[in-house]
Coordinates of C-alpha atoms in Angstrom, one line a residue:
G1 CA 120.1 54.7 102.1
P2 CA 123.0 57.1 101.7
A3 CA 120.8 60.0 102.9
L4 CA 120.7 58.4 106.4
A5 CA 124.5 58.9 106.8
P6 CA 124.2 62.1 108.8
V7 CA 121.9 60.2 111.2
L8 CA 124.8 58.0 112.2
L9 CA 127.0 61.0 113.0
N10 CA 124.2 62.3 115.3
V11 CA 123.7 58.9 116.9
F12 CA 127.4 58.6 117.8
V13 CA 127.7 62.2 119.0
I14 CA 124.7 61.7 121.3
T15 CA 126.2 58.4 122.5
G16 CA 129.5 60.1 123.2
A17 CA 127.6 62.8 125.2
L18 CA 125.7 60.2 127.2
L19 CA 128.9 58.1 127.9
G20 CA 130.9 61.2 128.9
P21 CA 130.1 61.2 132.6
I22 CA 130.6 57.4 132.8
V23 CA 134.0 57.7 131.1
G24 CA 135.0 60.5 133.4
Q25 CA 134.0 58.7 136.5
F26 CA 135.6 55.3 135.8
W27 CA 138.7 56.3 133.8
G28 CA 139.3 59.8 134.9
I29 CA 139.1 61.1 131.3
P30 CA 137.4 64.5 130.8
P31 CA 133.9 64.0 129.3
I32 CA 134.7 66.3 126.4
Y33 CA 137.0 63.6 125.0
S34 CA 134.1 61.2 124.8
M35 CA 132.2 63.8 122.7
A36 CA 135.3 64.1 120.4
C37 CA 135.5 60.4 120.0
G38 CA 131.8 60.3 119.1
V39 CA 132.4 62.9 116.3
V40 CA 135.3 60.9 114.9
V41 CA 133.6 57.5 115.0
G42 CA 130.4 59.0 113.6
G43 CA 132.3 60.6 110.7
V44 CA 134.0 57.3 109.9
A45 CA 130.6 55.4 110.2
Q46 CA 128.8 57.7 107.8
T47 CA 131.6 57.3 105.3
L48 CA 131.5 53.5 105.5
L49 CA 127.8 53.5 105.1
Q50 CA 128.2 54.7 101.5
F51 CA 130.3 51.7 100.4
P52 CA 127.5 49.1 100.1
F53 CA 125.4 51.4 98.0
L54 CA 128.4 52.3 95.8
R55 CA 129.0 48.6 95.3
Q56 CA 125.4 48.0 94.5
K57 CA 125.6 50.7 91.7
R58 CA 128.9 49.1 90.6
I59 CA 130.9 52.4 91.1
L60 CA 133.0 51.3 94.1
V61 CA 136.5 51.2 92.6
T62 CA 139.9 50.8 94.1
P63 CA 141.6 54.2 94.5
S64 CA 144.7 54.9 92.5
F65 CA 147.0 57.8 93.4
D66 CA 147.9 59.2 90.0
L67 CA 148.3 62.9 90.7
R68 CA 149.2 63.6 87.1
H69 CA 145.8 62.4 85.8
P70 CA 144.0 65.3 83.9
G71 CA 140.9 64.6 85.9
V72 CA 142.7 65.0 89.2
K73 CA 144.1 68.3 88.1
R74 CA 140.7 69.5 86.9
V75 CA 139.0 68.5 90.2
A76 CA 141.7 70.2 92.2
L77 CA 141.3 73.5 90.3
L78 CA 137.6 73.4 90.8
M79 CA 137.9 72.4 94.5
V80 CA 140.2 75.3 95.6
P81 CA 137.5 78.0 95.3
S82 CA 135.1 75.7 97.2
I83 CA 137.6 75.5 100.1
F84 CA 137.8 79.3 100.2
G85 CA 134.0 79.3 100.3
L86 CA 134.0 77.0 103.3
A87 CA 136.6 79.2 105.0
L88 CA 134.3 82.2 104.4
Y89 CA 131.4 80.4 106.1
Q90 CA 133.6 79.5 109.1
L91 CA 134.8 83.1 109.2
N92 CA 131.2 84.3 109.3
V93 CA 130.5 82.0 112.2
I94 CA 133.5 83.3 114.1
I95 CA 132.6 86.9 113.5
S96 CA 129.0 86.2 114.7
R97 CA 130.2 84.7 117.9
Q98 CA 132.6 87.6 118.4
F99 CA 129.7 90.1 118.1
C100 CA 127.7 88.0 120.6
S101 CA 130.5 88.0 123.1
F102 CA 130.4 91.8 123.1
L103 CA 126.8 91.7 124.4
G104 CA 127.7 89.9 127.7
E105 CA 126.6 86.6 129.0
G106 CA 123.7 84.8 127.4
P107 CA 123.5 86.2 123.8
L108 CA 125.9 83.6 122.5
S109 CA 123.5 80.9 123.7
Y110 CA 120.5 82.7 122.3
F111 CA 122.1 83.0 118.9
Y112 CA 123.4 79.4 118.8
Y113 CA 120.0 77.8 119.9
A114 CA 118.1 80.0 117.4
Q115 CA 120.4 78.9 114.6
R116 CA 119.7 75.3 115.5
L117 CA 116.0 75.8 115.1
I118 CA 116.4 77.7 111.8
E119 CA 118.7 75.1 110.4
F120 CA 116.2 72.3 110.9
P121 CA 113.9 73.1 108.0
S122 CA 116.9 74.4 106.0
G123 CA 118.9 71.2 106.5
V124 CA 116.0 68.8 106.0
F125 CA 114.3 70.4 103.0
A126 CA 116.5 73.0 101.3
V127 CA 119.6 70.8 101.3
A128 CA 117.6 67.7 100.3
I129 CA 116.0 69.4 97.3
A130 CA 119.4 70.8 96.2
T131 CA 121.0 67.4 96.5
V132 CA 118.3 65.8 94.4
A133 CA 118.5 68.5 91.7
M134 CA 122.3 68.4 91.4
P135 CA 122.7 65.3 89.2
N136 CA 120.1 66.5 86.7
L137 CA 121.7 69.9 86.6
S138 CA 125.2 68.5 86.1
R139 CA 124.0 66.0 83.4
D140 CA 122.1 68.7 81.4
A141 CA 124.9 71.2 81.7
A142 CA 127.4 68.7 80.5
R143 CA 125.2 68.0 77.4
G144 CA 124.7 71.7 76.7
K145 CA 120.9 71.5 77.5
I146 CA 120.7 74.9 79.0
E147 CA 116.9 75.1 78.8
S148 CA 116.7 71.8 80.8
V149 CA 119.1 73.3 83.4
K150 CA 116.8 76.3 83.8
E151 CA 113.7 74.1 84.0
T152 CA 115.2 72.0 86.8
Y153 CA 116.3 75.2 88.6
R154 CA 112.8 76.7 88.4
Y155 CA 111.3 73.4 89.7
A156 CA 113.8 73.4 92.6
L157 CA 112.9 77.0 93.5
R158 CA 109.2 76.4 93.4
L159 CA 109.5 73.3 95.6
V160 CA 111.8 74.9 98.1
F161 CA 109.6 78.0 98.5
F162 CA 106.5 75.9 98.7
V163 CA 108.0 74.2 101.8
M164 CA 110.1 77.0 103.3
L165 CA 107.7 79.9 103.3
P166 CA 105.0 78.0 105.4
A167 CA 107.9 76.7 107.6
T168 CA 109.1 80.2 108.1
A169 CA 105.6 81.3 109.2
G170 CA 105.4 78.3 111.6
L171 CA 108.8 79.1 113.1
A172 CA 107.9 82.7 113.6
G173 CA 104.5 82.1 115.1
L174 CA 105.7 79.2 117.4
A175 CA 109.1 80.6 118.3
L176 CA 108.4 81.0 122.0
P177 CA 106.6 77.7 122.5
L178 CA 109.4 75.9 120.6
T179 CA 112.3 77.5 122.6
S180 CA 110.4 77.0 125.8
V181 CA 109.8 73.3 125.2
F182 CA 113.3 72.5 123.8
F183 CA 115.6 74.7 125.9
Q184 CA 113.8 76.1 129.0
R185 CA 115.1 74.0 131.9
G186 CA 117.8 74.4 134.6
V187 CA 119.5 77.8 134.5
F188 CA 117.9 78.5 131.1
D189 CA 114.8 80.4 132.3
H190 CA 111.8 81.9 130.6
D191 CA 113.5 85.2 129.9
M192 CA 116.3 83.4 128.1
A193 CA 113.8 81.4 126.1
T194 CA 112.1 84.7 125.1
Q195 CA 115.4 86.2 123.9
T196 CA 116.1 83.1 121.9
A197 CA 112.6 83.2 120.4
I198 CA 113.1 86.8 119.4
T199 CA 116.3 85.8 117.7
V200 CA 114.5 83.0 115.8
V201 CA 112.0 85.6 114.5
G202 CA 115.0 87.7 113.3
F203 CA 116.4 84.7 111.4
C204 CA 113.0 84.0 109.8
F205 CA 113.2 87.1 107.6
G206 CA 116.0 85.6 105.6
L207 CA 115.1 81.9 105.6
W208 CA 113.6 82.1 102.1
A209 CA 116.8 83.7 100.7
S210 CA 119.1 81.2 102.4
A211 CA 117.0 78.4 100.8
G212 CA 117.2 80.1 97.4
V213 CA 121.0 80.3 97.7
K214 CA 121.2 76.6 98.3
Q215 CA 119.3 76.0 95.1
T216 CA 121.3 78.5 93.0
V217 CA 124.9 77.6 94.0
P218 CA 124.5 74.1 92.5
V219 CA 123.6 75.6 89.1
F220 CA 127.0 77.4 89.1
F221 CA 128.7 74.1 90.2
A222 CA 126.9 72.2 87.4
L223 CA 128.4 74.8 85.0
Q224 CA 131.8 74.0 86.5
D225 CA 132.0 77.5 87.9
T226 CA 133.1 77.3 91.5
K227 CA 134.6 80.8 91.7
T228 CA 131.5 83.0 91.3
P229 CA 129.6 81.7 94.4
V230 CA 132.8 82.3 96.5
K231 CA 133.2 85.9 95.1
V232 CA 129.6 86.7 95.9
S233 CA 130.0 85.2 99.4
A234 CA 133.0 87.4 100.0
V235 CA 131.0 90.5 99.0
C236 CA 128.1 89.4 101.2
L237 CA 130.4 88.9 104.2
L238 CA 131.2 92.6 103.9
V239 CA 127.4 93.3 103.8
Y240 CA 127.0 91.2 107.0
L241 CA 129.9 93.0 108.8
G242 CA 128.4 96.4 108.0
A243 CA 124.9 95.4 109.0
A244 CA 126.0 93.6 112.2
F245 CA 128.1 96.5 113.3
A246 CA 125.2 98.8 112.9
M247 CA 122.5 96.6 114.6
Y248 CA 124.1 94.5 117.2
R249 CA 124.3 97.2 119.9
P250 CA 120.7 98.5 119.7
W251 CA 119.0 95.2 118.9
G252 CA 121.3 92.5 120.2
T253 CA 121.0 89.0 118.8
F254 CA 117.9 90.0 116.9
G255 CA 120.0 92.6 115.0
L256 CA 122.7 90.0 114.3
A257 CA 120.0 87.7 112.9
L258 CA 118.7 90.5 110.7
A259 CA 122.2 91.1 109.5
I260 CA 122.5 87.5 108.4
C261 CA 119.2 87.9 106.6
L262 CA 120.4 90.9 104.7
S263 CA 123.5 89.1 103.7
S264 CA 121.6 86.0 102.6
T265 CA 119.1 88.2 100.6
A266 CA 122.0 90.0 98.9
N267 CA 123.7 86.7 98.2
F268 CA 120.6 85.2 96.5
L269 CA 119.7 88.3 94.5
I270 CA 123.3 88.8 93.2
L271 CA 123.6 85.1 92.3
L272 CA 120.2 85.3 90.5
W273 CA 121.3 88.3 88.6
L274 CA 124.6 86.7 87.5
L275 CA 122.8 83.5 86.5
H276 CA 120.4 85.5 84.4
R277 CA 123.3 87.2 82.6
R278 CA 125.0 83.9 82.0
L279 CA 122.0 81.7 80.9
G280 CA 119.6 84.4 79.7
D281 CA 115.9 84.8 80.8
L282 CA 115.3 82.3 83.6
Q283 CA 111.5 82.7 83.2
L284 CA 110.9 83.0 87.0
K285 CA 107.4 84.5 86.7
G286 CA 105.9 81.1 87.5
V287 CA 108.2 80.7 90.5
A288 CA 107.1 84.2 91.8
I289 CA 103.4 83.3 91.4
S290 CA 103.9 80.0 93.2
A291 CA 105.8 81.7 96.0
A292 CA 103.1 84.3 96.4
K293 CA 100.5 81.5 96.7
S294 CA 102.6 79.8 99.4

């Protein structure tokens, strides 16, 4: 039900893209505006889709604008660091595109298309597992059941590595066939598909760590700590800057992908260390054995 909401956004964006030339021909409107309308309508549609399910669960209430309510203040304080976290993510995207622009024509497309392929398993599996685990983490953290929090976290890690490690191997092994089938047409020739495939392989080195971060950050959120993940992200942005500056010239988009992998790995390991200090022994031996088998 609610998990289908992003599908609506994609449907309306694709519809806007298909209608763009028609709109431009008959009404003289630039096709890009049709795409923009598709994004807006899709965003509204995926929001409205939630309402019937909220009504079914009897939690659809009439909003009240009481800004002095203690709950509103608490949520606002927790939300501010998350906003900075999103800003850091966007800054990372901007910096990556800037580095690509220094490499001439083409690398920006290689980097963008490679990210789309990498985000497919990450968005489908890693985000889904984190979303499912979040309610249990929040409930147990609120009740002070720290051992249950750690157990849920270990289960999420085992599950995500069980899926993501084979997916990583598949993406690396089939990088060129995938980029050829999806992107090689028109001016996007075989050499471009090859460069995109090489970039995909670079991203694969850090896919496991990125998936681990997606499972670890919700644990901090469940503990009502939104500051720590943002601070770690800021440190890892510096890691990315240093690595990208060192590798983008000799290795191009492959080097930029490796820089993101180093940043993701640092992010995961630092969060893991901080979580260990906060909650005690996480008992991750079983997770490591499961990941090794995968």
